Amino acid sequence: MKLKKVHVKNYRSIIDCEEFEIDPHKTILVGPNEAGKTALLQAIQHLNPPSGVKPLSALRDYPRANYNEITQGEVDPSNVRVVQAEFELEDDDKALLPEGYKNATYSLWRNLDNEYGHRLNGVPSKKNFSDVEKDLKRLAAHADTQFSKTEQEEGAKTPSELLASITSEWKFYHSVDGARSKALSEWLDKILPFIDEDNEKEETRFDKLKSDIAIGDMRNAAVKALHERVPVFVLFSNYFRVRPLIHLQQLAARIQNGTLDDERFDYGNVCLLKLLGFDAQELSELGTAADPNANDPEAMEAFREKLDERQYQLNAAEVRLTREIRSVWNPDESKGEAAKLRLRADGQYLKVTVEDDLGVEVELDQRSEGFQWLVSFFVVFFAEAQGQHKNAVLLLDEPGMSLHALKQRDFRQTISRLAKNNQTLYTTHSPFLVGPGELDIVRVVEMTDREVGTKVHTSVTANDPAALLPLQEALGYDLAQSLFTQKQNLILEGLTDYWYVDAIAAMLRDSGEANLNEKIALVPANSAGKVVYFATILHAQGLKVAALLDSDSAGNQAAEQDTLVHTLGNTRILRTKDFLGSEVKGAEVEDLLRDTLVKIAKDDCGWDIVKSASDHPARPIVNIFEKEIKGFSKYKLAKAFLRWTRDHAASDLTSDERGQWTKLIQKINTALK
């Protein structure tokens, strides 16, 4: 069965989160700190927790601000529903149900006193005594008329008398199931001979009662069978860790004394032993057992078998864990990352080590936090879901926070793979754990008012902008990734530079004077200072990169940065001044179109700087516009130029402008060859 809907109330920070839907495979909970995401997972686990999970406690789990309702007797924990879920049935579940129940769903809930309740939805309702009482009495009255005088004279009870003796202590609200259903069914069988078979109305009443009385037991049998199939809810938190060195005797003593450190290492250690199929005491005794008498072949053989069994189980666990870890870690043999997990039993110690491609073994805690987390995750998951591996729901609280961002992205794929067989809910702050196209499975968790408590939004909306931050970051990352689609990239300072280069390249390509390689991507960086960042990131991806910088102070500062020079080299840092036919101090891209832009500005925008541009040929054209034109905008000028290109060709540019741009385009092609 698959979790379909969840509703949590009266649990810690959650007053009433409101019912929300769960995806059949993977559901992501995002939200700021202190929103109640962890509390949601903890409450959901109580639907069907693994053994050893602490039960619900009014003192610890009821909303603290309202706890006096419990102490003063205003609220009975047995009436406080903490978590309720609706499950969608799969084919194997439906096979256990009677005909007519195939479209049912199953609801399960847990109250604060740890008692559970369940029911079937979408099937005939269980009948109470009040639902059948009238028909029972009418049928009994009809049967009385068919009761022979002989039977009455012999002292036999009439159908009505029999019915009264059965139901005399029943209340109207009593459900008709179990012993009541059995008693009524036997009564119906007994009075059947007294039903006039020619009386269609009473025959129909008899059949209806027979059916109604059976509903309760059918529902009970169905929910009992389904309850046995409810998945185990395995909660894994970041703080669970497996120790690299476990002292078996000490662990066995803590288990026996009930002094386990559940919230740190002991939980992971116990899970590791559970995965191996041993308990701490058993392994401890094997570590201290003396060799059997050499003269007793049977004892020696039994002892050797026990040691072999231990080693084979350790080895099987090694192989399984290593395979799963490698599916995420993507080991690179050349970097010594061919990690193999090793489990060694040595006397009183169980050692967890990692072997690299050189065969060197180091303790688990000497590897990175991310690697330790991954090992611990798989140990806990396989151990808690053992025996019910294909029927467990994974609840992951902030998974992989110690993993590198790209490892988190890989782990997201692992979660998707696990979710095919094990429905998964996880909380995250990381944009790398929210994939593109996964907005429909995101649930936003927020708490803007502690009086109201934690709320869950099925739609991607929130009153607190911080709740949506991971989604915004994920979108930003995906947009940034779109930069890495072309092998050759020319970085430009801004959007207007992009418009000019793209438009002129198209005009010169059509005229046959110059052909900018169409495989070159034009990347606007939004400022000269950001050119360095774009160049570094793109170059790190193994892509070819060149940059076109203005010759103003911002461009000079960017061009002289050691990082940019080291990344691109001097031949791929292009400056506008190098392509001008005459010297312009602080030249920008617009100066490569100086004469045309002056004309367009006058004709299209009403900005007349013809005389000033002629009188000051060494001043940047943008500088002249900014000084003389109130409200001047580089964007308006660039847009005017784009409109001009629709009705003009390269021949409408001046010969100097065509020569300058041809020279620039040839240089770009050469730099990115």
XYZ file of C-alpha atoms in Angstrom, residues 112-342:
231
model
C -1.614 10.366 22.133
C -2.079 7.325 24.405
C -0.348 5.253 21.646
C -3.497 3.314 20.792
C -4.227 3.075 17.095
C -7.434 2.966 15.110
C -8.193 2.127 11.512
C -11.003 1.837 9.010
C -11.837 1.152 5.391
C -13.142 3.976 3.224
C -15.346 3.641 0.172
C -17.023 0.392 1.303
C -20.379 -0.351 3.003
C -20.476 1.036 6.524
C -20.507 -1.232 9.532
C -24.012 -1.487 10.938
C -25.015 -0.505 14.446
C -27.877 -2.236 16.245
C -30.106 0.768 15.556
C -29.600 0.265 11.796
C -31.064 -3.259 11.801
C -33.354 -3.294 14.852
C -36.609 -2.429 13.051
C -36.076 -4.953 10.250
C -35.173 -7.633 12.804
C -38.384 -7.073 14.749
C -40.533 -6.977 11.593
C -38.987 -10.175 10.293
C -39.435 -11.778 13.710
C -43.086 -10.744 13.787
C -43.636 -12.274 10.351
C -41.899 -15.496 11.423
C -44.099 -15.628 14.530
C -47.184 -15.968 12.308
C -45.656 -19.038 10.703
C -44.809 -20.577 14.067
C -46.951 -23.712 14.535
C -49.244 -24.245 17.508
C -47.524 -27.535 18.199
C -44.209 -25.785 18.593
C -45.811 -23.215 20.880
C -47.472 -25.936 22.982
C -44.130 -27.707 23.347
C -42.731 -24.544 24.952
C -40.433 -23.516 22.127
C -39.680 -19.811 22.032
C -41.086 -17.778 19.194
C -38.688 -15.978 16.811
C -39.514 -12.686 18.564
C -38.773 -14.205 21.978
C -35.480 -15.620 20.704
C -34.556 -12.244 19.254
C -35.385 -10.470 22.515
C -33.229 -12.885 24.516
C -30.298 -12.173 22.219
C -30.596 -8.386 22.045
C -32.014 -7.495 25.462
C -28.718 -5.999 26.685
C -27.772 -4.311 23.436
C -27.635 -0.544 23.057
C -28.556 1.289 19.877
C -24.928 2.292 19.309
C -23.481 -1.212 19.592
C -21.844 -2.319 16.347
C -23.032 -5.504 14.718
C -19.883 -7.581 14.481
C -18.077 -10.372 16.281
C -20.310 -12.185 18.784
C -23.326 -10.015 17.943
C -23.009 -10.748 14.240
C -22.623 -14.464 14.937
C -25.655 -14.549 17.246
C -27.876 -12.730 14.744
C -26.659 -14.874 11.857
C -27.509 -18.058 13.795
C -30.938 -16.605 14.657
C -31.634 -15.887 10.984
C -30.645 -19.424 10.019
C -32.947 -20.802 12.731
C -36.008 -18.813 11.659
C -35.496 -19.274 7.915
C -38.075 -22.134 7.797
C -40.686 -19.724 9.182
C -40.269 -17.197 6.381
C -43.042 -17.486 3.812
C -41.190 -18.059 0.566
C -44.083 -16.567 -1.357
C -43.724 -13.314 0.575
C -41.243 -11.409 -1.583
C -41.024 -8.505 0.846
C -39.953 -10.658 3.788
C -37.619 -12.726 1.627
C -35.903 -9.481 0.551
C -35.781 -8.300 4.177
C -34.152 -11.579 5.209
C -31.491 -11.338 2.499
C -30.754 -7.684 3.353
C -30.360 -8.473 7.053
C -28.089 -11.384 6.261
C -25.912 -9.060 4.170
C -25.932 -6.162 6.638
C -25.040 -8.385 9.570
C -22.021 -9.773 7.679
C -20.583 -6.316 6.886
C -19.003 -5.791 10.306
C -17.000 -9.013 10.280
C -16.017 -8.532 6.639
C -14.710 -5.050 7.418
C -12.936 -6.273 10.543
C -11.233 -9.080 8.637
C -10.256 -6.674 5.868
C -8.758 -4.013 8.142
C -6.949 -6.672 10.178
C -5.372 -8.088 7.025
C -4.452 -4.612 5.797
C -3.017 -3.543 9.143
C -0.516 -6.376 8.893
C 0.598 -4.889 5.574
C 1.106 -1.306 6.794
C 4.670 -0.289 5.934
C 7.242 0.338 8.631
C 8.182 4.011 8.854
C 11.976 4.320 9.062
C 13.166 7.741 10.248
C 16.791 8.641 9.613
C 18.300 11.815 11.051
C 21.654 13.435 10.398
C 22.975 12.731 13.853
C 22.870 8.931 13.503
C 26.397 7.603 13.091
C 28.112 4.233 13.067
C 31.257 4.096 15.209
C 34.470 2.949 13.513
C 35.299 0.812 16.572
C 32.600 -0.901 18.624
C 33.440 -2.551 21.948
C 30.982 -5.434 21.902
C 30.966 -6.254 25.617
C 30.328 -2.638 26.604
C 27.591 -2.262 23.994
C 25.961 -5.502 25.162
C 26.018 -4.208 28.749
C 24.376 -0.897 27.722
C 21.700 -2.787 25.812
C 21.011 -5.030 28.794
C 20.941 -2.103 31.245
C 18.820 0.073 28.980
C 21.389 2.879 28.934
C 21.848 3.199 25.182
C 22.779 6.575 23.732
C 19.956 6.441 21.176
C 20.534 9.879 19.740
C 24.160 9.476 18.759
C 26.273 6.412 18.075
C 24.541 3.502 19.813
C 21.530 3.619 17.500
C 23.749 3.269 14.436
C 25.808 0.542 16.105
C 22.742 -1.493 17.068
C 21.463 -1.139 13.489
C 24.793 -2.417 12.175
C 24.552 -5.518 14.371
C 20.929 -6.015 13.336
C 22.011 -5.863 9.705
C 24.669 -8.525 10.363
C 22.171 -10.818 12.029
C 23.964 -10.892 15.391
C 23.421 -9.306 18.759
C 26.211 -7.668 20.731
C 26.253 -10.380 23.410
C 26.587 -13.155 20.864
C 29.528 -11.520 19.093
C 31.106 -10.658 22.438
C 30.972 -14.263 23.586
C 32.490 -15.427 20.302
C 35.341 -12.974 20.865
C 36.142 -14.400 24.308
C 35.389 -18.061 23.685
C 38.314 -20.409 24.193
C 39.297 -22.837 21.474
C 37.453 -26.137 21.958
C 39.231 -29.286 23.011
C 41.313 -30.555 20.125
C 40.214 -34.068 21.011
C 36.577 -33.173 20.427
C 36.135 -32.984 16.614
C 32.429 -32.147 16.837
C 33.028 -29.171 19.154
C 35.865 -27.920 16.950
C 33.690 -28.230 13.852
C 30.785 -26.371 15.510
C 33.125 -23.605 16.677
C 34.643 -23.233 13.220
C 31.154 -23.147 11.634
C 30.177 -20.348 13.976
C 33.271 -18.315 13.108
C 32.718 -18.934 9.388
C 29.095 -17.850 9.666
C 30.181 -14.637 11.334
C 32.771 -13.913 8.663
C 30.442 -14.708 5.771
C 27.741 -12.436 7.154
C 30.278 -9.668 7.656
C 31.467 -10.117 4.093
C 27.929 -10.129 2.655
C 27.187 -6.871 4.479
C 30.456 -5.373 3.168
C 29.524 -6.149 -0.420
C 25.996 -4.830 -0.116
C 26.965 -1.598 1.611
C 29.908 -0.975 -0.739
C 27.667 -1.393 -3.792
C 25.095 1.094 -2.502
C 27.686 3.642 -1.354
C 29.476 3.510 -4.688
C 26.218 4.158 -6.528
C 26.239 7.615 -4.931
C 29.891 8.287 -4.259
C 30.923 7.639 -7.874
C 34.468 6.644 -6.903
C 37.258 7.844 -9.160
C 40.038 5.254 -9.263
C 42.579 7.886 -10.316
C 41.933 9.880 -7.140
C 42.081 6.998 -4.734
C 38.338 7.056 -4.137
C 37.612 3.397 -4.877
C 36.118 3.015 -1.415
C 35.356 -0.470 -0.135
C 33.774 -0.897 3.254
C 35.378 -3.491 5.512
